[in-house]
Amino acid sequence: MPSSRRGSGSVTLPTGQVLAIHTRTQDEEDLPHATKKTMADHLRKYESLFTLTPQRMRMIVEAFKDTLEAGLEKPKQTVPMIPTFVFGWPTGKETGDFLAVDLGGTNLRVCLVTLQGDGKFEITQSKYRLTEEQKQEDGQKLFDFCAECLKTFITTNLEEGTVKEGELLPLGFTFSYPCEQDKIDHGRLIRWTKGFGAPNTEGHDVADMFRASLKKHNVPAELTALINDTTGTLIASAYVNPATKIAVIFGTGCNAAYMERVGDIPKIKNLGIDDQADMAINCEWGAFDSFEHEHLPRTKYDQIIDEKSNKPGEQAFEKLISGRYLGEILRLVICELIDEGVLFLGQETYKIEIPYALDTAFLSLMESDPTEELLMIIGIFTHFFALETTLAERQFFRALAKHVGRRAARLSACGIAAIVSKMGYLEEGCAVGADGSLYNKYPGFADRVHEGLQDIFGDKGRNIVTYHAEDGSGVGSAIIAGMTKIRKEKGLYLNC
Ligand code: GLC
């Protein structure tokens, strides 16, 4: 009878959830586990699949730059380079009370932001987790839910008298999906991303849909700006750190915004806006290389994710990078090794064979497991998947997670480099405000982006520095609502 080691303990996940670990690590003769050598051989294969050389990165940057230019040139391009009608940088002097509703990929957030000027603000907020059903049910119903949450928030958080009888509070609506805009308070949803599929919404003006819900639920708020999370992040970050030139979100989705000279946006020449004016561009770069798949190094796992997604062919760049997909990439590799009879022979594997069962949060936990025995990985596999692992297997999972995470960070560096190089920011350098669960919670993600920038640009790559951005979807949205109010009071571009 082979001996077995038992142990128990607990690990606290970044989410605050406590993972109890009751471990029975059986000796390798007990279950037919793969040998250390077999795992090392497999690792080499995956390492070469997920590794991006500096040369390949530079090629991607060049193609990316051309794509950004094409999006500014003509409407309806794959990467749509959306003019946001957010004109220029904030002065830091914007003041007032603003409501913000943020419909993100995972949560709905409702905020009251008080801008105090001098780059200072105060924020009160509530968060609601969206269910998978809500993401797929009728669009108007989703906006009704947003309106109801906002109403509850106003009733419970605003002191009586804050909203005077018959008055409406200005509201910034952060709707982080690609919307074609021809003014700041309207936008037609081009397509859902991040797994959303609510019918009767694509092709519709989502600002008007939300207005209808606000009216229906008698919410004392007036939608004054429809913004993307990246644009909000750009403006909020510049409000507190004026060196910011680019904003990037690495969360459930992945996207960037930056400030462009209107004269360099040929597709809006007809609007008669001053060529020298600045306007924020929401790149929607997650769509880079969609449909054609000419430039990105897609593995067969990436292809499976794409084919099985609700939007095959779309968001090709995002599907290699964002938090929605990284765990799934790792899971698909594990499933391949199960099918090949390498992993978990004689064990019941159905739990890990469920699509999206391996959350991206696990990936970062696997990589950062500080214990010699890799206890965190033992915990994840026993607790969530009822699977026994050997140390060699756990080391393999950790290394694999690292390759998948590193590829995502290096591809992100390619996107940032494309904007930097297009705008000529390399010599003087610039700050990149970054936000999202991946950037904030994945250990080493930022370092790898920086390392990637140096691989692309050499030493000068050090001039480009990402930092944890200010809350764009809440604070940024309020500042934009404030900027828009001031612009309109000055009578500037009243139709926009
Ligand atoms: C997706 C959305 C985009 C958003 C990004 C980050 O790419 O299409 O609008 O900015 O996710 O949330």
Coordinates of C-alpha atoms and ligand atoms in Angstrom, one line a residue:
M1 CA 0.0 0.0 0.0
P2 CA 1.7 3.3 -1.0
S3 CA 2.0 5.9 1.7
S4 CA 0.2 9.2 1.3
R5 CA 0.8 12.6 2.7
R6 CA -2.0 14.5 4.2
G7 CA -2.2 18.2 5.1
S8 CA -4.7 21.0 5.5
G9 CA -4.6 24.7 5.6
S10 CA -6.2 27.7 3.9
V11 CA -5.3 30.3 1.3
T12 CA -7.0 33.7 1.0
L13 CA -7.7 34.6 -2.6
P14 CA -7.4 38.3 -3.8
T15 CA -11.2 38.3 -3.9
G16 CA -11.2 37.8 -0.2
Q17 CA -12.6 34.3 -0.6
V18 CA -10.9 31.7 1.6
L19 CA -9.9 28.5 0.0
A20 CA -9.7 25.6 2.4
I21 CA -7.1 23.0 1.4
H22 CA -7.4 19.4 2.5
T23 CA -4.6 17.6 0.6
R24 CA -3.9 14.0 0.1
T25 CA -0.9 14.0 -2.2
Q26 CA -0.6 10.4 -3.3
D27 CA 2.7 8.9 -4.3
E28 CA 3.3 8.8 -8.0
E29 CA 2.9 5.0 -8.2
D30 CA -0.6 5.2 -6.9
L31 CA -2.1 7.1 -9.8
P32 CA -0.4 7.0 -13.2
H33 CA 1.1 10.5 -13.3
A34 CA 3.3 11.8 -16.1
T35 CA 7.0 11.9 -15.4
K36 CA 9.0 15.0 -14.8
K37 CA 10.7 14.5 -18.1
T38 CA 7.4 14.2 -20.0
M39 CA 6.1 17.4 -18.5
A40 CA 9.4 19.2 -19.3
D41 CA 9.1 18.1 -22.9
H42 CA 5.6 19.4 -23.2
L43 CA 6.5 22.6 -21.6
R44 CA 9.2 23.3 -24.2
K45 CA 6.6 22.8 -27.0
Y46 CA 4.2 25.3 -25.4
E47 CA 6.9 27.7 -24.6
S48 CA 7.8 28.0 -28.3
L49 CA 4.1 28.4 -29.2
F50 CA 3.5 31.2 -26.8
T51 CA 6.8 33.1 -27.1
L52 CA 6.9 36.4 -29.1
T53 CA 10.4 37.4 -30.3
P54 CA 11.3 41.2 -30.4
Q55 CA 11.4 40.9 -34.2
R56 CA 7.9 39.5 -34.4
M57 CA 6.7 42.2 -32.1
R58 CA 8.2 45.0 -34.3
M59 CA 6.3 43.5 -37.3
I60 CA 3.1 43.5 -35.3
V61 CA 3.7 47.2 -34.3
E62 CA 4.1 48.2 -38.0
A63 CA 0.9 46.5 -39.0
F64 CA -0.9 48.0 -36.0
K65 CA 0.2 51.5 -36.9
D66 CA -1.1 51.1 -40.4
T67 CA -4.4 49.9 -39.0
L68 CA -4.7 52.9 -36.7
E69 CA -4.1 55.3 -39.6
A70 CA -6.7 53.5 -41.7
G71 CA -9.3 53.8 -39.0
L72 CA -8.7 57.6 -38.8
E73 CA -8.9 57.9 -42.5
K74 CA -12.2 56.2 -43.3
P75 CA -15.3 55.2 -41.5
K76 CA -16.3 51.6 -40.9
Q77 CA -12.8 50.1 -40.6
T78 CA -12.1 47.0 -38.5
V79 CA -10.4 49.1 -35.9
P80 CA -12.9 51.9 -35.9
M81 CA -10.8 54.7 -34.2
I82 CA -13.9 56.3 -32.8
P83 CA -13.9 60.1 -32.4
T84 CA -15.4 60.7 -29.0
F85 CA -16.2 64.4 -29.1
V86 CA -14.3 64.8 -25.8
F87 CA -12.3 67.9 -26.7
G88 CA -8.8 68.3 -25.2
W89 CA -7.5 67.7 -21.8
P90 CA -9.2 68.7 -18.5
T91 CA -7.9 71.8 -16.8
G92 CA -8.2 70.3 -13.3
K93 CA -10.6 73.2 -12.5
E94 CA -13.8 71.3 -13.4
T95 CA -16.1 71.3 -10.4
G96 CA -19.6 70.1 -9.4
D97 CA -21.7 67.0 -8.6
F98 CA -22.1 64.4 -11.3
L99 CA -23.7 61.0 -11.5
A100 CA -22.0 58.2 -13.4
V101 CA -23.3 54.9 -14.5
D102 CA -20.7 52.4 -15.6
L103 CA -21.9 49.3 -17.6
G104 CA -18.7 47.2 -17.7
G105 CA -18.0 43.7 -18.8
T106 CA -18.6 42.2 -15.3
N107 CA -20.3 44.8 -13.1
L108 CA -22.7 47.7 -13.2
R109 CA -21.4 50.6 -11.1
V110 CA -23.3 53.6 -10.0
C111 CA -21.4 56.6 -8.6
L112 CA -21.9 60.1 -7.4
V113 CA -18.7 62.1 -8.0
T114 CA -18.0 65.5 -6.5
L115 CA -15.2 67.3 -8.4
Q116 CA -13.6 69.7 -6.1
G117 CA -11.1 71.3 -8.6
D118 CA -7.2 71.1 -8.3
G119 CA -7.4 67.5 -9.5
K120 CA -9.3 66.6 -6.3
F121 CA -12.6 64.7 -6.1
E122 CA -14.8 62.6 -3.8
I123 CA -16.7 59.5 -4.9
T124 CA -19.6 57.4 -3.4
Q125 CA -20.5 54.3 -5.3
S126 CA -22.5 51.0 -5.5
K127 CA -21.7 47.9 -7.5
Y128 CA -23.9 45.2 -8.9
R129 CA -22.7 42.0 -10.4
L130 CA -24.3 41.3 -13.8
T131 CA -25.5 37.8 -14.4
E132 CA -24.8 35.9 -17.6
E133 CA -28.6 36.0 -18.3
Q134 CA -28.6 39.8 -18.1
K135 CA -25.9 40.0 -20.7
Q136 CA -28.1 38.0 -23.2
E137 CA -31.6 39.3 -22.4
D138 CA -33.3 42.1 -24.4
G139 CA -31.2 45.3 -24.4
Q140 CA -34.0 47.6 -23.2
K141 CA -34.4 45.3 -20.1
L142 CA -30.7 45.7 -19.4
F143 CA -31.0 49.5 -19.5
D144 CA -34.1 49.3 -17.3
F145 CA -32.0 47.5 -14.8
C146 CA -29.4 50.2 -14.9
A147 CA -32.1 52.9 -14.4
E148 CA -33.6 51.0 -11.5
C149 CA -30.2 50.7 -9.8
L150 CA -29.5 54.4 -10.4
K151 CA -32.8 55.3 -8.8
T152 CA -32.2 53.2 -5.7
F153 CA -28.7 54.7 -5.5
I154 CA -30.1 58.3 -5.6
T155 CA -32.7 57.5 -3.0
T156 CA -30.3 55.9 -0.6
N157 CA -27.2 58.1 -1.1
L158 CA -28.3 61.6 -1.9
E159 CA -29.3 63.8 1.0
E160 CA -32.7 65.2 0.7
G161 CA -32.7 68.4 -1.2
T162 CA -29.6 67.6 -3.3
V163 CA -31.9 67.2 -6.3
K164 CA -34.4 70.1 -6.3
E165 CA -38.0 69.5 -7.5
G166 CA -38.0 69.4 -11.3
E167 CA -34.2 69.4 -11.6
L168 CA -32.1 66.7 -13.2
L169 CA -28.6 65.8 -12.2
P170 CA -26.0 65.6 -15.0
L171 CA -25.1 62.0 -15.8
G172 CA -22.1 60.5 -17.5
F173 CA -22.9 57.0 -19.0
T174 CA -19.8 54.8 -19.3
F175 CA -20.8 52.2 -21.9
S176 CA -17.6 50.2 -22.7
Y177 CA -18.5 48.8 -26.0
P178 CA -17.8 50.2 -29.5
C179 CA -20.3 53.0 -30.3
E180 CA -20.2 55.2 -33.4
Q181 CA -20.7 58.7 -32.2
D182 CA -21.4 62.0 -34.0
K183 CA -22.0 63.9 -30.7
I184 CA -21.0 63.4 -27.1
D185 CA -24.4 62.4 -25.8
H186 CA -25.4 59.9 -28.5
G187 CA -23.8 56.6 -29.8
R188 CA -24.9 53.7 -32.0
L189 CA -23.6 50.4 -30.8
I190 CA -21.5 48.9 -33.6
R191 CA -21.3 45.4 -32.0
W192 CA -21.3 43.8 -28.5
T193 CA -18.0 42.6 -27.2
K194 CA -16.8 40.7 -24.1
G195 CA -19.5 38.0 -24.4
F196 CA -22.5 40.3 -24.3
G197 CA -25.2 39.5 -26.8
A198 CA -28.4 41.4 -25.7
P199 CA -30.7 41.5 -28.7
N200 CA -32.3 44.7 -30.1
T201 CA -29.3 46.8 -29.2
E202 CA -26.6 46.5 -31.9
G203 CA -27.2 49.3 -34.5
H204 CA -29.3 51.2 -31.9
D205 CA -28.6 54.5 -30.2
V206 CA -27.8 53.2 -26.7
A207 CA -27.9 56.7 -25.2
D208 CA -31.5 57.1 -26.3
M209 CA -32.4 53.6 -25.1
F210 CA -31.0 54.5 -21.6
R211 CA -32.9 57.8 -21.7
A212 CA -36.1 55.9 -22.3
S213 CA -35.4 53.7 -19.2
L214 CA -34.5 56.8 -17.1
K215 CA -37.8 58.4 -18.1
K216 CA -39.8 55.2 -17.5
H217 CA -38.4 54.9 -14.0
N218 CA -38.7 58.6 -13.2
V219 CA -35.0 59.0 -12.4
P220 CA -34.0 62.6 -11.8
A221 CA -30.9 62.4 -14.1
E222 CA -30.0 63.7 -17.6
L223 CA -27.6 61.8 -19.7
T224 CA -25.1 64.5 -20.8
A225 CA -22.1 62.3 -22.0
L226 CA -21.8 58.8 -23.4
I227 CA -18.2 57.6 -22.9
N228 CA -16.0 54.6 -23.2
D229 CA -14.0 53.4 -20.2
T230 CA -10.7 54.1 -22.0
T231 CA -11.7 57.7 -22.8
G232 CA -12.7 58.2 -19.2
T233 CA -9.5 56.7 -18.0
L234 CA -7.5 59.0 -20.3
I235 CA -9.2 62.1 -18.9
A236 CA -9.3 61.1 -15.3
S237 CA -5.6 60.2 -15.4
A238 CA -4.7 63.5 -17.0
Y239 CA -6.7 65.3 -14.4
V240 CA -4.3 64.0 -11.7
N241 CA -1.2 63.3 -13.8
P242 CA -0.8 65.7 -16.8
A243 CA 2.1 63.6 -18.2
T244 CA -0.5 61.1 -19.3
K245 CA -0.9 60.7 -23.1
I246 CA -2.5 57.3 -23.5
A247 CA -4.9 55.2 -21.5
V248 CA -5.3 51.4 -21.7
I249 CA -7.8 49.0 -20.1
F250 CA -6.6 45.5 -19.4
G251 CA -9.7 43.9 -17.9
T252 CA -12.5 41.7 -19.2
G253 CA -11.8 43.5 -22.5
C254 CA -8.7 45.3 -23.8
N255 CA -8.7 48.7 -25.4
A256 CA -6.9 52.1 -25.6
A257 CA -7.6 55.8 -26.0
Y258 CA -5.4 58.8 -26.8
M259 CA -5.6 62.4 -27.8
E260 CA -5.5 63.2 -31.6
R261 CA -5.4 66.5 -33.5
V262 CA -8.6 67.0 -35.3
G263 CA -6.7 67.9 -38.5
D264 CA -5.3 64.3 -38.4
I265 CA -8.7 62.7 -38.4
P266 CA -9.6 62.9 -42.1
K267 CA -12.9 61.1 -41.7
I268 CA -14.4 64.0 -39.7
K269 CA -13.1 66.8 -41.8
N270 CA -16.7 67.6 -43.0
L271 CA -17.8 68.6 -39.4
G272 CA -16.0 71.9 -39.7
I273 CA -14.2 71.5 -36.3
D274 CA -11.0 73.5 -35.9
D275 CA -8.0 71.5 -37.3
Q276 CA -5.9 72.5 -34.3
A277 CA -8.5 71.2 -31.7
D278 CA -7.7 68.0 -29.8
M279 CA -10.2 65.2 -29.6
A280 CA -9.9 61.9 -27.7
I281 CA -10.0 58.8 -29.9
N282 CA -11.4 55.5 -28.6
C283 CA -9.3 53.1 -30.7
E284 CA -11.3 49.9 -30.0
W285 CA -8.0 48.1 -30.7
G286 CA -9.4 44.8 -29.4
A287 CA -10.6 44.4 -33.0
F288 CA -7.1 44.5 -34.5
D289 CA -6.5 41.7 -37.0
S290 CA -10.1 40.5 -36.7
F291 CA -11.5 38.5 -39.6
E292 CA -8.3 38.4 -41.8
H293 CA -6.0 37.1 -39.0
E294 CA -2.9 38.1 -40.9
H295 CA -0.7 39.5 -38.2
L296 CA -1.2 37.9 -34.8
P297 CA 0.4 34.7 -33.7
R298 CA -2.8 32.7 -33.1
T299 CA -2.4 29.2 -31.7
K300 CA -5.0 26.5 -32.1
Y301 CA -6.3 27.2 -28.6
D302 CA -6.9 30.8 -29.6
Q303 CA -8.8 29.6 -32.7
I304 CA -11.0 27.3 -30.6
I305 CA -11.9 30.2 -28.3
D306 CA -12.7 32.3 -31.3
E307 CA -14.8 29.7 -33.0
K308 CA -16.8 28.8 -29.9
S309 CA -17.3 32.5 -28.9
N310 CA -20.6 34.3 -29.6
K311 CA -18.7 36.5 -32.0
P312 CA -16.4 34.3 -34.2
G313 CA -13.8 36.2 -36.1
E314 CA -14.2 39.4 -34.0
Q315 CA -12.0 41.0 -31.3
A316 CA -9.0 39.0 -32.4
F317 CA -6.4 41.0 -30.4
E318 CA -8.6 41.1 -27.3
K319 CA -9.1 37.4 -27.4
L320 CA -5.3 36.9 -27.0
I321 CA -5.0 39.4 -24.1
S322 CA -8.0 40.1 -21.9
G323 CA -9.0 38.6 -18.6
R324 CA -12.1 37.0 -20.2
Y325 CA -9.9 34.6 -22.2
L326 CA -6.5 33.9 -20.5
G327 CA -7.8 31.2 -18.1
E328 CA -9.6 29.5 -21.0
I329 CA -6.4 29.4 -23.1
L330 CA -4.7 27.6 -20.2
R331 CA -7.7 25.3 -19.7
L332 CA -7.7 24.3 -23.3
V333 CA -4.0 23.3 -23.2
I334 CA -4.7 21.2 -20.0
C335 CA -7.7 19.5 -21.8
E336 CA -5.4 18.7 -24.8
L337 CA -3.0 16.9 -22.4
I338 CA -5.9 15.1 -20.8
D339 CA -7.0 13.9 -24.2
E340 CA -3.5 12.8 -25.1
G341 CA -3.5 10.7 -21.9
V342 CA -0.7 12.8 -20.3
L343 CA -2.5 14.4 -17.4
F344 CA -4.9 13.0 -14.7
L345 CA -5.0 9.4 -15.9
G346 CA -7.6 7.5 -13.9
Q347 CA -9.1 10.6 -12.5
E348 CA -12.5 12.1 -13.1
T349 CA -11.8 15.2 -15.2
Y350 CA -15.3 16.5 -16.1
K351 CA -15.1 19.6 -13.9
I352 CA -12.1 21.0 -15.7
E353 CA -13.6 20.1 -19.0
I354 CA -16.3 22.7 -18.6
P355 CA -15.6 25.7 -20.8
Y356 CA -14.4 28.7 -18.9
A357 CA -14.1 26.7 -15.7
L358 CA -10.6 28.0 -15.1
D359 CA -10.9 31.7 -14.2
T360 CA -8.1 34.0 -15.2
A361 CA -7.7 34.9 -11.5
F362 CA -6.4 31.3 -11.0
L363 CA -3.7 32.0 -13.6
S364 CA -2.3 34.8 -11.6
L365 CA -2.5 32.8 -8.3
M366 CA -0.7 29.9 -10.0
E367 CA 2.1 32.1 -11.1
S368 CA 2.5 33.8 -7.8
D369 CA 2.3 30.7 -5.5
P370 CA 5.1 31.4 -3.1
T371 CA 5.3 27.9 -1.5
E372 CA 7.8 25.3 -2.5
E373 CA 5.1 22.6 -2.7
L374 CA 2.9 25.0 -4.8
L375 CA 0.1 24.7 -2.2
M376 CA -2.1 27.3 -3.9
I377 CA -2.1 25.2 -7.1
I378 CA -2.9 22.0 -5.1
G379 CA -5.8 24.0 -3.6
I380 CA -7.2 25.2 -6.9
F381 CA -7.1 21.7 -8.5
T382 CA -8.5 19.8 -5.5
H383 CA -11.0 22.3 -4.4
F384 CA -12.4 23.4 -7.8
F385 CA -11.8 20.4 -10.0
A386 CA -11.3 17.5 -7.6
L387 CA -8.0 16.6 -9.2
E388 CA -4.8 15.3 -7.6
T389 CA -1.6 16.8 -8.9
T390 CA 2.1 16.0 -8.5
L391 CA 4.8 18.6 -8.0
A392 CA 6.1 18.2 -11.6
E393 CA 2.6 18.9 -12.9
R394 CA 2.1 21.9 -10.7
Q395 CA 5.4 23.3 -11.8
F396 CA 4.3 22.7 -15.4
F397 CA 1.0 24.6 -14.8
R398 CA 2.8 27.5 -13.2
A399 CA 5.3 27.8 -16.1
L400 CA 2.4 27.5 -18.6
A401 CA 0.5 30.2 -16.9
K402 CA 3.6 32.4 -17.1
H403 CA 3.9 31.9 -20.9
V404 CA 0.2 32.7 -21.5
G405 CA 0.4 35.8 -19.3
R406 CA 3.7 36.9 -20.8
R407 CA 2.4 36.7 -24.3
A408 CA -0.6 38.9 -23.3
A409 CA 1.6 41.5 -21.8
R410 CA 4.0 41.6 -24.8
L411 CA 1.1 41.9 -27.3
S412 CA -0.3 44.8 -25.2
A413 CA 3.2 46.4 -25.4
C414 CA 2.8 46.2 -29.3
G415 CA -0.5 48.1 -29.1
I416 CA 1.0 50.8 -26.9
A417 CA 4.1 51.0 -29.1
A418 CA 2.0 51.5 -32.2
I419 CA 0.3 54.6 -30.7
V420 CA 3.6 55.9 -29.3
S421 CA 5.3 55.5 -32.6
K422 CA 2.4 57.0 -34.6
M423 CA 2.2 60.0 -32.3
G424 CA 6.0 60.5 -31.9
Y425 CA 6.0 60.2 -28.1
L426 CA 9.2 58.0 -27.9
E427 CA 11.9 60.7 -27.5
E428 CA 10.1 62.9 -24.9
G429 CA 8.5 59.9 -23.3
C430 CA 5.0 59.6 -21.9
A431 CA 2.9 58.1 -19.1
V432 CA 0.3 55.5 -19.9
G433 CA -2.6 55.3 -17.5
A434 CA -3.6 51.7 -17.2
D435 CA -6.5 50.0 -15.4
G436 CA -8.5 46.7 -15.3
S437 CA -8.3 43.5 -13.3
L438 CA -5.4 42.1 -15.3
Y439 CA -3.2 45.1 -14.9
N440 CA -4.1 45.6 -11.2
K441 CA -4.1 42.0 -10.0
Y442 CA -1.9 39.9 -12.3
P443 CA 1.6 40.0 -10.7
G444 CA 4.3 41.0 -13.1
F445 CA 1.9 42.1 -15.9
A446 CA 3.1 45.7 -15.9
D447 CA 6.8 44.7 -15.7
R448 CA 6.3 42.5 -18.7
V449 CA 4.6 45.3 -20.7
H450 CA 7.6 47.5 -19.9
E451 CA 10.1 44.7 -20.8
G452 CA 8.1 44.3 -24.1
L453 CA 8.4 48.0 -24.8
Q454 CA 12.2 47.8 -24.4
D455 CA 12.3 44.8 -26.7
I456 CA 10.5 46.9 -29.4
F457 CA 12.2 50.2 -28.9
G458 CA 15.5 49.3 -27.2
D459 CA 16.6 51.5 -24.3
K460 CA 14.3 54.3 -25.3
G461 CA 11.4 52.0 -24.5
R462 CA 12.1 53.0 -20.8
N463 CA 10.7 56.4 -21.6
I464 CA 7.2 54.9 -21.9
V465 CA 5.9 54.1 -18.4
T466 CA 2.5 52.6 -17.5
Y467 CA 1.0 53.4 -14.1
H468 CA -2.2 52.5 -12.3
A469 CA -4.7 55.0 -13.6
E470 CA -7.4 56.9 -11.9
D471 CA -10.9 55.5 -12.0
G472 CA -12.0 56.4 -15.6
S473 CA -15.5 55.0 -15.6
G474 CA -16.6 56.9 -12.6
V475 CA -14.4 60.0 -12.0
G476 CA -13.4 60.3 -15.7
S477 CA -17.0 60.2 -16.8
A478 CA -17.8 63.0 -14.3
I479 CA -14.9 65.1 -15.5
I480 CA -16.1 64.7 -19.1
A481 CA -19.6 65.6 -18.2
G482 CA -18.1 68.7 -16.4
M483 CA -15.9 69.6 -19.4
T484 CA -18.8 69.2 -21.8
K485 CA -20.9 71.6 -19.6
I486 CA -18.2 74.2 -19.7
R487 CA -17.7 73.8 -23.5
K488 CA -21.4 74.2 -24.2
E489 CA -21.6 77.2 -21.9
K490 CA -18.9 78.7 -24.0
G491 CA -20.9 78.0 -27.1
L492 CA -18.2 75.7 -28.6
Y493 CA -19.3 73.0 -31.1
L494 CA -22.9 73.1 -29.8
N495 CA -24.0 70.4 -32.3
C496 CA -21.4 67.9 -31.0
Ligands
GLC1 C1 -13.9 45.9 -25.1 C2 -14.9 47.0 -25.5 C3 -14.2 48.4 -25.4 C4 -13.7 48.5 -23.9 C5 -12.8 47.4 -23.6 C6 -12.3 47.5 -22.1 O1 -12.8 45.9 -25.9 O2 -15.2 46.8 -26.9 O3 -15.2 49.4 -25.6 O4 -13.0 49.7 -23.8 O5 -13.5 46.2 -23.7 O6 -13.4 47.5 -21.2

